[in-house]
Short mmCIF file of C-alpha atoms in Angstrom, two decimals:
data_model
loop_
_atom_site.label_atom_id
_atom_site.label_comp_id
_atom_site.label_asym_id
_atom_site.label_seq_id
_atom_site.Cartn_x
_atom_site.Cartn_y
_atom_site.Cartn_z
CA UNK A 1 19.78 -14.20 -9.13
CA UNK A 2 20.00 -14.02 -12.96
CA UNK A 3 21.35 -17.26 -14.58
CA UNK A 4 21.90 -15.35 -17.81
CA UNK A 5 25.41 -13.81 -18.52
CA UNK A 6 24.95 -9.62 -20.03
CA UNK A 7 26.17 -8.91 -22.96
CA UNK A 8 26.93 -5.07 -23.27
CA UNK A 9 26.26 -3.96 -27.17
CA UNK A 10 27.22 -1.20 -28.50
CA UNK A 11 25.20 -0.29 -31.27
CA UNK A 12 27.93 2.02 -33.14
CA UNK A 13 27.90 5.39 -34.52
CA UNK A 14 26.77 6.83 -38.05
CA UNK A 15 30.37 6.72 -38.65
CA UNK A 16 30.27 3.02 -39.32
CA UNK A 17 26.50 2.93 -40.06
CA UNK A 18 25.59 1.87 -36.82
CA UNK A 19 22.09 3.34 -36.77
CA UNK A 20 21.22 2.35 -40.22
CA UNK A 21 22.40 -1.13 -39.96
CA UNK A 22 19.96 -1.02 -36.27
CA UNK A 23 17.60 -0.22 -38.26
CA UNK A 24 18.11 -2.36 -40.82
CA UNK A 25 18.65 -6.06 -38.86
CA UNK A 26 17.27 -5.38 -35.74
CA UNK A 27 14.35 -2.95 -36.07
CA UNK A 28 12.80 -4.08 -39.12
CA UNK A 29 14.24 -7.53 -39.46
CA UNK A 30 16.20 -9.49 -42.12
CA UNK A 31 14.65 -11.61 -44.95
CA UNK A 32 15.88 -14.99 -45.10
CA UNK A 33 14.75 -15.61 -48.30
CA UNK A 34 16.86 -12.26 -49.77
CA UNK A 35 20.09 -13.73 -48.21
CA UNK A 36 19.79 -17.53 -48.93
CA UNK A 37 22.65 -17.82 -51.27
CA UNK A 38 24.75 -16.50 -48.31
CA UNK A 39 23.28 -18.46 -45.91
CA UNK A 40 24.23 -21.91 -46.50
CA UNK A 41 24.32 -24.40 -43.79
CA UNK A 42 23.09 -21.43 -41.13
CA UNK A 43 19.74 -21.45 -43.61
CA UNK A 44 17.65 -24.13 -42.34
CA UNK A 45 18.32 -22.76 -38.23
CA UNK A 46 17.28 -19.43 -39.07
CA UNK A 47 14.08 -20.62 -40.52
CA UNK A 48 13.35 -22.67 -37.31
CA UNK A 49 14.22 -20.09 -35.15
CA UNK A 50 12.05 -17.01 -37.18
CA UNK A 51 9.06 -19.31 -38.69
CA UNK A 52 7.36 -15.77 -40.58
CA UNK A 53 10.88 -15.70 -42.46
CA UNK A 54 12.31 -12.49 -40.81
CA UNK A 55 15.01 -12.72 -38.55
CA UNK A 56 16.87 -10.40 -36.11
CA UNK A 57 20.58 -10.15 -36.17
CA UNK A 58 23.30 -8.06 -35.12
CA UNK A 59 27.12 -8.99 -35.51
CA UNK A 60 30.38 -7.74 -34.38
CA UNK A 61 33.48 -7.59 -36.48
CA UNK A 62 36.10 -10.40 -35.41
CA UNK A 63 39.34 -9.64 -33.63
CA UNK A 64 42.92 -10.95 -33.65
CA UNK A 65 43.49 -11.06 -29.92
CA UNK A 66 42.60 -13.59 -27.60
CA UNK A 67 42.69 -12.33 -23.97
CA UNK A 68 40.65 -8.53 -24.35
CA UNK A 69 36.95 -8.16 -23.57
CA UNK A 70 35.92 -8.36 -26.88
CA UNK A 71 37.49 -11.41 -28.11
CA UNK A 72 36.06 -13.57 -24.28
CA UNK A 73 32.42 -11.45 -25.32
CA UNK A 74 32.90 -12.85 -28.92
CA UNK A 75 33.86 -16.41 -27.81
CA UNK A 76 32.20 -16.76 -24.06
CA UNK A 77 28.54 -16.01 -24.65
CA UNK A 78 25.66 -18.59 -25.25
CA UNK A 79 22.26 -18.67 -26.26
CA UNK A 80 19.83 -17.41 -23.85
CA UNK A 81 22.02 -14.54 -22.90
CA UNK A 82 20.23 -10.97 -22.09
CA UNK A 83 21.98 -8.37 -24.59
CA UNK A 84 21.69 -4.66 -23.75
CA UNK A 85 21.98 -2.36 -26.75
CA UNK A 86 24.50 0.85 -25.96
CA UNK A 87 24.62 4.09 -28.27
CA UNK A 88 24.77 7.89 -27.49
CA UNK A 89 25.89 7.47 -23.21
CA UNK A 90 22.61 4.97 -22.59
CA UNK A 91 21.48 2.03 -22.86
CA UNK A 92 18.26 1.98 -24.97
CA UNK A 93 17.12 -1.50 -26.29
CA UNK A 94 16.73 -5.37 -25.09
CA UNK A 95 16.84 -8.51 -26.67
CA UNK A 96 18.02 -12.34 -25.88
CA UNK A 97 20.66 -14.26 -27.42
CA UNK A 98 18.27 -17.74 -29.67
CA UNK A 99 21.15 -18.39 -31.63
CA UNK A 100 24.85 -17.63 -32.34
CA UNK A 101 26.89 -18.26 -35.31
CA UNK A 102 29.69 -17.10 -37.87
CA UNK A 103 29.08 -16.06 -41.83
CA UNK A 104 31.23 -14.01 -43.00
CA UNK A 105 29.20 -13.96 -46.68
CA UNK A 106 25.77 -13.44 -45.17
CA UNK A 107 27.25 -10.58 -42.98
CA UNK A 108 28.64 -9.00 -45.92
CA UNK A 109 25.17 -9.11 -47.98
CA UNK A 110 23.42 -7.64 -44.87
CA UNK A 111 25.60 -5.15 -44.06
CA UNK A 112 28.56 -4.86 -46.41
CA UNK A 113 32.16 -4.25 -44.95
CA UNK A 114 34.31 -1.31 -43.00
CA UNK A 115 36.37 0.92 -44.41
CA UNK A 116 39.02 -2.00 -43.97
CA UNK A 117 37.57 -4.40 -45.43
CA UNK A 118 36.37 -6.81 -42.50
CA UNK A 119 32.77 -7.40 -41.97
CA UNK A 120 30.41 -7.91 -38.78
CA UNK A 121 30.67 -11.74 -39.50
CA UNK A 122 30.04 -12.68 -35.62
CA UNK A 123 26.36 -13.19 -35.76
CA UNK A 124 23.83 -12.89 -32.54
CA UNK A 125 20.61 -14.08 -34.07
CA UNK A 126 17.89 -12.57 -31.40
CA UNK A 127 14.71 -12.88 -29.64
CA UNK A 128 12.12 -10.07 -28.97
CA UNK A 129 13.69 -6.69 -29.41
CA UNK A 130 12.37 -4.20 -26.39
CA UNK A 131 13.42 -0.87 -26.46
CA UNK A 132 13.10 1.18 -23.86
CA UNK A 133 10.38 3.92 -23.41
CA UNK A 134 12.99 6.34 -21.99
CA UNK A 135 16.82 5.47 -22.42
CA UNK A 136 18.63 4.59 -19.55
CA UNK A 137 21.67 6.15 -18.37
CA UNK A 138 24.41 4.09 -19.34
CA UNK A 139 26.51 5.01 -15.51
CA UNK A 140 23.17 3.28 -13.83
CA UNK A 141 23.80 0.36 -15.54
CA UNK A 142 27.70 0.41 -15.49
CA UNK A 143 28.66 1.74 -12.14
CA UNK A 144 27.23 -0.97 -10.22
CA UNK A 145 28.94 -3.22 -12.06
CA UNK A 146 32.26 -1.43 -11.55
CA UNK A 147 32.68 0.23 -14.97
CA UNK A 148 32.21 3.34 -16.81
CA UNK A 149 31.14 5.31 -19.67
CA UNK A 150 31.66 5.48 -22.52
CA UNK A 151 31.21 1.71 -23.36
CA UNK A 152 34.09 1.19 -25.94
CA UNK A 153 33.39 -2.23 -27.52
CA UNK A 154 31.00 -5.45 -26.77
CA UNK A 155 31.57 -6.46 -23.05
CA UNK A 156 30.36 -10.04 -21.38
CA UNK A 157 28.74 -9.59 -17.95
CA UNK A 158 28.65 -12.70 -15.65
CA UNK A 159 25.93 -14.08 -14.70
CA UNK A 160 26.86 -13.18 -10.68
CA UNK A 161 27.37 -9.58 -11.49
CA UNK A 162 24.12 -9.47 -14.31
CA UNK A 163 22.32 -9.49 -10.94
CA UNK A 164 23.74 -6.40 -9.67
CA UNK A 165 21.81 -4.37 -12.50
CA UNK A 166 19.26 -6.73 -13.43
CA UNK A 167 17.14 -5.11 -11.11
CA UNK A 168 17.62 -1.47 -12.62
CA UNK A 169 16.89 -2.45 -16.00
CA UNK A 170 13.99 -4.67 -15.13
CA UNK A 171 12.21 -1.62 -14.14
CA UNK A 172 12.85 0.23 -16.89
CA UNK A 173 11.23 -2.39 -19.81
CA UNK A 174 9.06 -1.07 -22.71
CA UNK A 175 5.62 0.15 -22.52
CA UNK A 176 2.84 -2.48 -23.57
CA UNK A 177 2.46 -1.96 -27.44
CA UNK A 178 -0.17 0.39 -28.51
CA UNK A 179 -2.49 -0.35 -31.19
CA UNK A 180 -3.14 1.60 -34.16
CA UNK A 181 -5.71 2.02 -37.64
CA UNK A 182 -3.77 2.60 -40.51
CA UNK A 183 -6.06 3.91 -43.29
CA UNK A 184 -5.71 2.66 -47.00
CA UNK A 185 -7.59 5.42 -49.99
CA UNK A 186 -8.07 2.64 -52.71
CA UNK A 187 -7.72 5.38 -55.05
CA UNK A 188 -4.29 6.18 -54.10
CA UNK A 189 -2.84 3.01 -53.41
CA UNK A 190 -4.86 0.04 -55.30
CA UNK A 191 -4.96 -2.61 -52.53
CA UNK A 192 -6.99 -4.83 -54.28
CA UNK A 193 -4.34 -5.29 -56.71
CA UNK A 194 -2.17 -5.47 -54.14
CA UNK A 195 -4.30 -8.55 -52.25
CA UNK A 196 -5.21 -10.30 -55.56
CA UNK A 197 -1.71 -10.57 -56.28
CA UNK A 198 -0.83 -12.39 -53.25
CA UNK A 199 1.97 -10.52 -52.12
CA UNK A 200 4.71 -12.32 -49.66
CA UNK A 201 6.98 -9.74 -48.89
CA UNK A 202 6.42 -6.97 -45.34
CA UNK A 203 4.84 -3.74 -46.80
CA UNK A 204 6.02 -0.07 -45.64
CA UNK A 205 2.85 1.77 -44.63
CA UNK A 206 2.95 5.88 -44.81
CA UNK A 207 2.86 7.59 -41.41
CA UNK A 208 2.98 11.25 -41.00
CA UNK A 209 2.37 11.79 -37.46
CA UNK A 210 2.79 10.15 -34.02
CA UNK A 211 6.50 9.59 -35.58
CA UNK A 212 7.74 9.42 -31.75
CA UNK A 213 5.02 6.96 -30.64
CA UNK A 214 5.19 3.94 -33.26
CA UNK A 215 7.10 1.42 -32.15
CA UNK A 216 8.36 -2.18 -33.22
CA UNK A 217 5.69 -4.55 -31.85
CA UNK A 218 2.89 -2.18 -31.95
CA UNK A 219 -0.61 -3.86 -33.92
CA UNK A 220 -2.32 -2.42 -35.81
CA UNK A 221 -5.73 -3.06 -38.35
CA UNK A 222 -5.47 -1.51 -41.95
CA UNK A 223 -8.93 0.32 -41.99
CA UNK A 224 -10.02 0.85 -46.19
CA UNK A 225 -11.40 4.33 -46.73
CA UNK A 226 -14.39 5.02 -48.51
CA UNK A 227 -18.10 3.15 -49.60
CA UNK A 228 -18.71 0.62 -46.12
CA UNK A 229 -15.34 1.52 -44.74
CA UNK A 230 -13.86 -0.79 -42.18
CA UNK A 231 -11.00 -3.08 -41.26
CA UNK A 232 -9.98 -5.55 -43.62
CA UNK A 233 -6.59 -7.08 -42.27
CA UNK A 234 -4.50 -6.79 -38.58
CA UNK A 235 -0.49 -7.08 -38.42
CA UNK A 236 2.45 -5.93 -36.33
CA UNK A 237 4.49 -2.74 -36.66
CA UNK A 238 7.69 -4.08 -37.55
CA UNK A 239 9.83 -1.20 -37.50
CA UNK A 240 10.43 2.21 -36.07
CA UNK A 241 9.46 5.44 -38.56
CA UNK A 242 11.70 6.19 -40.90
CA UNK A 243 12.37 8.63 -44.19
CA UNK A 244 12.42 6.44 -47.66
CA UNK A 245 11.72 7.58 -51.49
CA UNK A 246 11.57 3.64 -52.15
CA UNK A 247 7.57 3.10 -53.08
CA UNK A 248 6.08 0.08 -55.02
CA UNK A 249 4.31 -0.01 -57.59
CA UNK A 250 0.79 0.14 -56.19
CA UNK A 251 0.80 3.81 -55.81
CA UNK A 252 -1.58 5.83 -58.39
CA UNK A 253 1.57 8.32 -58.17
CA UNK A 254 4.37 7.76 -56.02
CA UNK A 255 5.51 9.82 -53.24
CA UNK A 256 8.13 11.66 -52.48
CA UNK A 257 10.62 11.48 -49.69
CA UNK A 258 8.03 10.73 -46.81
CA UNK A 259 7.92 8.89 -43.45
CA UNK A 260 6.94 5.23 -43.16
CA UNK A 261 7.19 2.13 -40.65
CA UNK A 262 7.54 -1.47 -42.05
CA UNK A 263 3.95 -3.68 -41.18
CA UNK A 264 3.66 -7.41 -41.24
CA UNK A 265 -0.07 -8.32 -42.08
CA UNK A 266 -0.96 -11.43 -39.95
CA UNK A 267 -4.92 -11.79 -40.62
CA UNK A 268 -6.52 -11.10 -43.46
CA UNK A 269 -10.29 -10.11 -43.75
CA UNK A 270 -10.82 -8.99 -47.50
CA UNK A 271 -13.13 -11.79 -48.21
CA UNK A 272 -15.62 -10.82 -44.94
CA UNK A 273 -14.16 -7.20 -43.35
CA UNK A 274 -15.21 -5.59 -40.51
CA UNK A 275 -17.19 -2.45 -41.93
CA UNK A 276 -17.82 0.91 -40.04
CA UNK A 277 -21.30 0.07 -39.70
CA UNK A 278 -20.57 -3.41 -38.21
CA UNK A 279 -17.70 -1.84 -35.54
CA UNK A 280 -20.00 1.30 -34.32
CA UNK A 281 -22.87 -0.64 -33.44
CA UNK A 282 -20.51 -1.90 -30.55
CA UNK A 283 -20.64 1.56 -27.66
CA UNK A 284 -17.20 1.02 -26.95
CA UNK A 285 -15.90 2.03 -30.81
CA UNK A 286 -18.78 4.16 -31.67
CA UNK A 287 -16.42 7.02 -30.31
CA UNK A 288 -13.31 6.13 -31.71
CA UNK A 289 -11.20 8.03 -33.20
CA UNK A 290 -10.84 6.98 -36.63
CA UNK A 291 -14.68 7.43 -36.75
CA UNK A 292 -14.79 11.18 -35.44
CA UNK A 293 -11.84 12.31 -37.75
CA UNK A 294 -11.97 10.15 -40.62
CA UNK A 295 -9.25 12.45 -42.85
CA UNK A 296 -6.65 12.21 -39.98
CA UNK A 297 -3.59 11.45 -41.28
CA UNK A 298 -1.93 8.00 -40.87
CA UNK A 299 -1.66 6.67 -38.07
CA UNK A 300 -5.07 6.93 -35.85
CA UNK A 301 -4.14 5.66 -31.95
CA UNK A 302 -7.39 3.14 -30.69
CA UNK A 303 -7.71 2.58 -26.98
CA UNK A 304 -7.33 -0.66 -25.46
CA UNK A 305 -10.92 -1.10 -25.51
CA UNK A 306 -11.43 -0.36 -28.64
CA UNK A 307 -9.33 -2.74 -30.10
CA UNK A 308 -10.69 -5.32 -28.27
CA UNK A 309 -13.44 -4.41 -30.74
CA UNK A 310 -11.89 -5.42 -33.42
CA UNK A 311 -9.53 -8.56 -32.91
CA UNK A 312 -11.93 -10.73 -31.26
CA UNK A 313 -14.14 -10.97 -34.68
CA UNK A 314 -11.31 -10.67 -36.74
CA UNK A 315 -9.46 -13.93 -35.34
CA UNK A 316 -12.87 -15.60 -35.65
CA UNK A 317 -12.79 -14.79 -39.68
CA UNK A 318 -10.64 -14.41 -42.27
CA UNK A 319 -7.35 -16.06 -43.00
CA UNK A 320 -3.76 -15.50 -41.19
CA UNK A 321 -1.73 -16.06 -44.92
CA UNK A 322 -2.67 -14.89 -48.01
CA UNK A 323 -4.00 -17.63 -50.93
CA UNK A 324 -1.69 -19.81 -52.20
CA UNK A 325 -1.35 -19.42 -56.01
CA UNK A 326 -3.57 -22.90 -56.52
CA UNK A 327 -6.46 -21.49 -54.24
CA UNK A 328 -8.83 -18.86 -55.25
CA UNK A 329 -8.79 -15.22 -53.99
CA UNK A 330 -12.15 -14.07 -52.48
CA UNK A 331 -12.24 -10.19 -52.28
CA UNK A 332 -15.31 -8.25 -50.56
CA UNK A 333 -15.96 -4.89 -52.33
CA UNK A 334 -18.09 -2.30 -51.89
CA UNK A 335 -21.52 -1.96 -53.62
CA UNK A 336 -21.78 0.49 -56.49
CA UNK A 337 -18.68 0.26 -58.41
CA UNK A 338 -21.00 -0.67 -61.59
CA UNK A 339 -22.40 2.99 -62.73
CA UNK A 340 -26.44 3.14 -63.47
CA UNK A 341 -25.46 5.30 -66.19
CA UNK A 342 -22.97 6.49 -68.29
CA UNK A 343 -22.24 8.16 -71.84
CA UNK A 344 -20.90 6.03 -74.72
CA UNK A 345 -19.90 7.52 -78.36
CA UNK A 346 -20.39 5.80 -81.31
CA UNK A 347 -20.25 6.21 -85.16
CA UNK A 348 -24.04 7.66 -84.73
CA UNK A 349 -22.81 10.09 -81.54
CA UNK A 350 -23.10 10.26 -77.93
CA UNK A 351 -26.11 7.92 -76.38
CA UNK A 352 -27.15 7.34 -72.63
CA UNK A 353 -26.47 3.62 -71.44
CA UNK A 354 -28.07 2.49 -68.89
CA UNK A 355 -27.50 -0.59 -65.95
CA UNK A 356 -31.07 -1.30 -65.04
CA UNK A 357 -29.30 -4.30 -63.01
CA UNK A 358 -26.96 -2.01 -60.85
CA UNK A 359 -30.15 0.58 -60.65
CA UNK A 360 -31.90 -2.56 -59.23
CA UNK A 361 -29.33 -3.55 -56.46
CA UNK A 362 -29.20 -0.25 -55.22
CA UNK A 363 -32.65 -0.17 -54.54
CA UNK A 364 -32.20 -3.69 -52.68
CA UNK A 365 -29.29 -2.46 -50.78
CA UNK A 366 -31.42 0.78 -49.72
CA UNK A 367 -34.25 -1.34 -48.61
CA UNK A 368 -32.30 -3.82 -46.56
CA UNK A 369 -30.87 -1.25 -44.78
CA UNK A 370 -27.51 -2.71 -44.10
CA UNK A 371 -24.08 -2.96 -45.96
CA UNK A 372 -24.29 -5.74 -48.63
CA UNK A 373 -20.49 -6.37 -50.56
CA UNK A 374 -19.71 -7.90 -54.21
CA UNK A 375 -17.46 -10.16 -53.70
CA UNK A 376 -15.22 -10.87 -56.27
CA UNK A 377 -12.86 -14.29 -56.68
CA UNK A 378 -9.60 -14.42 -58.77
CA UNK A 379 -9.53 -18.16 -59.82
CA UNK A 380 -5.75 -19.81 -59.98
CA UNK A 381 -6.25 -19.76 -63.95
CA UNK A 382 -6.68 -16.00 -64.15
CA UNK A 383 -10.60 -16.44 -64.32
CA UNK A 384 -12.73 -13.71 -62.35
CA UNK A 385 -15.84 -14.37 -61.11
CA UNK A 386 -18.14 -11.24 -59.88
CA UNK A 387 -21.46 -11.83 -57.48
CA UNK A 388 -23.59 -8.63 -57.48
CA UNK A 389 -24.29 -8.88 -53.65
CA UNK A 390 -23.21 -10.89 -50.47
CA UNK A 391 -25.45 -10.63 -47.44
CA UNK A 392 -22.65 -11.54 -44.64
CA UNK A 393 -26.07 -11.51 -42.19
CA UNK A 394 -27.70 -13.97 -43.97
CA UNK A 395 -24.64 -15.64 -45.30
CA UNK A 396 -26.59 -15.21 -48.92
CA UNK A 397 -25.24 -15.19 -52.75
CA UNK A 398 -27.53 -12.66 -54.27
CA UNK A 399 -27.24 -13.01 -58.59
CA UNK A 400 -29.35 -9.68 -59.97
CA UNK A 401 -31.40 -9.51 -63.09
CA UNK A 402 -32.92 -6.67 -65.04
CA UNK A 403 -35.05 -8.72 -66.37
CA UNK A 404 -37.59 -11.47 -64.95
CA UNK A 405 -37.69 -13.76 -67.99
CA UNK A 406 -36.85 -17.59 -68.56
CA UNK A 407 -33.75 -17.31 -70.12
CA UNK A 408 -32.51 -14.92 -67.51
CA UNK A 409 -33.32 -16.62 -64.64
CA UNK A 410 -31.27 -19.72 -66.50
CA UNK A 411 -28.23 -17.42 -66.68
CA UNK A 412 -28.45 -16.31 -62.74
CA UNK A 413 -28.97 -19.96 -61.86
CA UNK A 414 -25.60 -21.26 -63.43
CA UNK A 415 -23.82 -17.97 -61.91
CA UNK A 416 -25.10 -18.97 -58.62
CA UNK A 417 -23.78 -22.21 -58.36
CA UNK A 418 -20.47 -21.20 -59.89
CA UNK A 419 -20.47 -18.34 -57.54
CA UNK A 420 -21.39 -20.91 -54.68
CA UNK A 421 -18.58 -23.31 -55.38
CA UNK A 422 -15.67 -20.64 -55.71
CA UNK A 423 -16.93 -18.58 -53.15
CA UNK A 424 -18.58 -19.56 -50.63
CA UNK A 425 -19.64 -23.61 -50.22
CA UNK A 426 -21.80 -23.02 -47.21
CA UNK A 427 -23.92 -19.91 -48.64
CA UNK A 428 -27.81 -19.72 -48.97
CA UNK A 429 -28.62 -18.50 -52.87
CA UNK A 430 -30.78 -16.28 -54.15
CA UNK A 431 -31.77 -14.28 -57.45
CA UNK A 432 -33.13 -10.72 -57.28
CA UNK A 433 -35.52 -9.55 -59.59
CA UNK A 434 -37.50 -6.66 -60.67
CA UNK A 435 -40.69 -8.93 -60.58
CA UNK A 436 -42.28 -11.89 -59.39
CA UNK A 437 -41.43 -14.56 -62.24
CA UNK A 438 -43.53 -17.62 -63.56
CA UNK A 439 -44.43 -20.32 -61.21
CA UNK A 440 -42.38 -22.45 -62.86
CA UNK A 441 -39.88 -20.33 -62.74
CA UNK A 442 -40.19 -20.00 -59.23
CA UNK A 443 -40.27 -24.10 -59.17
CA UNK A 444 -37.00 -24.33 -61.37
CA UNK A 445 -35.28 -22.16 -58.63
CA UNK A 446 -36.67 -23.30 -55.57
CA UNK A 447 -35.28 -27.07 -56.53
CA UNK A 448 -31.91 -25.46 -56.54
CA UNK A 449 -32.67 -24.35 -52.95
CA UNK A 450 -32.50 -20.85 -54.73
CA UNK A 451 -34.83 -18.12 -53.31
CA UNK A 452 -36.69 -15.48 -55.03
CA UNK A 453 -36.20 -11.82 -54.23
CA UNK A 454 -38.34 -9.73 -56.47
CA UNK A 455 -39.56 -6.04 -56.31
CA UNK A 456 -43.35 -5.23 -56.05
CA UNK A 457 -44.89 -2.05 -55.63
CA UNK A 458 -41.60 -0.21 -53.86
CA UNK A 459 -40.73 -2.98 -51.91
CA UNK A 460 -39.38 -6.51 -51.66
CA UNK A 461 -40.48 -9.93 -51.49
CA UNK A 462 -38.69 -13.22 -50.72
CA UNK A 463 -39.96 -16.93 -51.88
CA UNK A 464 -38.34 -19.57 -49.92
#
């Protein structure tokens, strides 16, 4: 027999804004930090309870009897009672009691006040939120427990006669959460920016089908569209769809009205990603669907088996916070965003410029057959630092140079160990060239433990 006493929740109507403030508290979660003014003393619990800062809470308006169900619900229950959420004639949601309290000014700057002025200022602060796959009937739940619908106001259950629906709703828990790829077109939405800037607060992500299928608690990897495309963070759904106009900033326009489900990014892979290439070589994803229809709108579903994939690798790299603002931030980009060409106008007209150096590394990147990134680093002081080529295989800092001469060479050398000491303390160096330099160039290099790549007659060579 359950030891836990059942509270009976209804969630309210739209009336009262019942399924926004669901939504709002339960589904997607409050921010401590947006409500500590209100919090006070109930600050420092909260933050031990909900360590990532986002807590779930649901109140109930207080209520000048003493003796009625509401008032013995309001005053009788205890932490580590089961709560079963009520709205529309079923029961359709889960969750355990971690902490109880009463703040009238934090329940007022989460969700405001009635039309008489009193505010949900009984607070139930709560555990994992389940909802169930398929409501259940609220007359299986209440009948055996000698009531009926429709459930009027919060109701305590004893613990004795919890047992005589435990059962029932046992049965009827959530599915296992599904995982998902949410893609990312740097174009539209600059997630660089959005990484270099070492942003705290949960993101919405765009969804514009499966609307019925996301769910809180679902995972999910943010896949980046485009040159080497791949998975460069995982999270948690964190909400259930819904319809905002409210985008940031990071949009190249901003949308419209248009669906979207709150994510919370957990591990972060921008400084070594998981590309295409990298995920495909594995049977089990090569058939995936994110690879077959790679302009399918957000999300794409992955199969168990595919994820498992992807999370293995990405809990062995990567971080699980973004930098703090006194550490550097190490971004992996694609090859190629330096042009080999372009047009520039002057006071004596239009002339050709050319990047012999970018010319150079795509040759490289063509010969090695493989994806190579340029990582990028935004020091603390604003600083950026830009390596031509990373060789995650090799672990290898690659400096290019159009040209093979002393001076040169000198400049690639101090870039490397820059590079090497912002980047990447453990990585193998090496300069690429579009020849073989002077021995004692070579020598100059080699003392550095800095190899020589250099191109000779349509090919590479390496001196070690």
């Amino acid at each position: 027999m359950s030891e836990r006493q059942l509270v009976l929740q209804p969630r309210g109507t739209a009336q009262v804004n019942g399924p926004v403030n669901f939504e709002r508290s339960v589904r997607r979660g409050v921010r401590i930090a947006d409500h500590a003014d209100a919090l006070g003393a109930s600050r420092g619990a909260l933050e031990a309870l909900y360590p990532d800062g986002v807590a779930k809470l649901w109140g109930s308006t207080p209520t000048n009897w003493t003796g009625n169900a509401k008032a013995v619900a309001l005053r009788d229950r205890a932490v580590g009672d089961r709560v079963l959420f009520y709205a529309d004639m079923a029961f359709f949601a889960e969750a355990t009691i971690v902490g109880l309290f009463r703040n009238r000014a934090l329940a007022e700057s989460v969700w405001g006040t009635d039309d008489e002025g009193a505010t949900w200022e009984h607070v139930m602060a709560l555990g994992e939120v389940r909802e169930f796959e398929r409501p259940i009937p609220a007359d299986q739940v209440l009948k055996p427990l000698g009531m009926r619908a429709p459930l009027r106001g919060i109701t305590l259950v004893s613990a004795e006669r919890h047992a005589l629906a435990d059962d029932l709703v046992t049965t009827r828990e959530t599915r296992q959460p599904r995982h998902w790829v949410l893609q990312c077109n740097p174009k539209k939405w600059d997630v660089w920016s959005w990484w270099e800037n070492r942003e705290e607060r949960v993101t919405t992500w765009s969804v514009a089908q499966h609307l019925n299928d996301l769910r809180t608690g679902d995972r999910f990897a943010l896949w980046i569209s485009g040159a080497h495309a791949g998975v460069h963070a995982l999270g948690t759904v964190t909400s259930e769809p819904y319809q905002t106009e409210d985008f940031d900033e990071y949009w190249a326009q901003r949308p419209a009205l248009r669906h979207v489900v709150d994510v919370r990014f957990d591990r972060f892979l921008f400084d070594h990603p998981l590309t295409k290439q990298e995920l495909t070589s594995d049977p089990a994803f090569a058939n995936a669907r994110i690879i077959r229809m790679t302009h399918a709108a957000n999300p794409t579903l992955l199969e168990p088996a595919e994820w498992a994939v992807v999370e293995p690798p990405a809990d062995r790299r990567g971080r699980s916070s973004i930098a703090a603002p006194t550490e550097t931030v190490v971004t992996s980009r694609p090859v190629g965003s330096i042009p080999e060409k372009t047009t520039a106008a002057d006071h004596s007209g239009t002339r050709v410029v050319d990047f012999p150096e970018a010319k150079l590394v795509k040759r490289y990147t063509e010969f090695v057959g493989r994806a190579l990134y340029c990582l990028s680093a935004l020091l603390p002081t604003g600083e950026r630092l830009v390596c031509d080529l990373f060789d995650s295989e090799t672990n290898t800092l690659i400096e290019a140079k159009a040209s093979n001469t002393r001076e040169s060479v000198r400049m690639a050398l101090g870039q490397l160990l820059d590079y090497r000491h912002h980047l990447a303390p453990d990585a193998t160096l090496a300069c690429l060239l579009p020849a073989c330099p002077a021995p004692s160039i070579v020598d100059v290099l080699h003392s550095h433990q800095v190899k020589v790549i250099y191109e000779a007659e349509g090919s590479f060579r390496t001196l070690v």
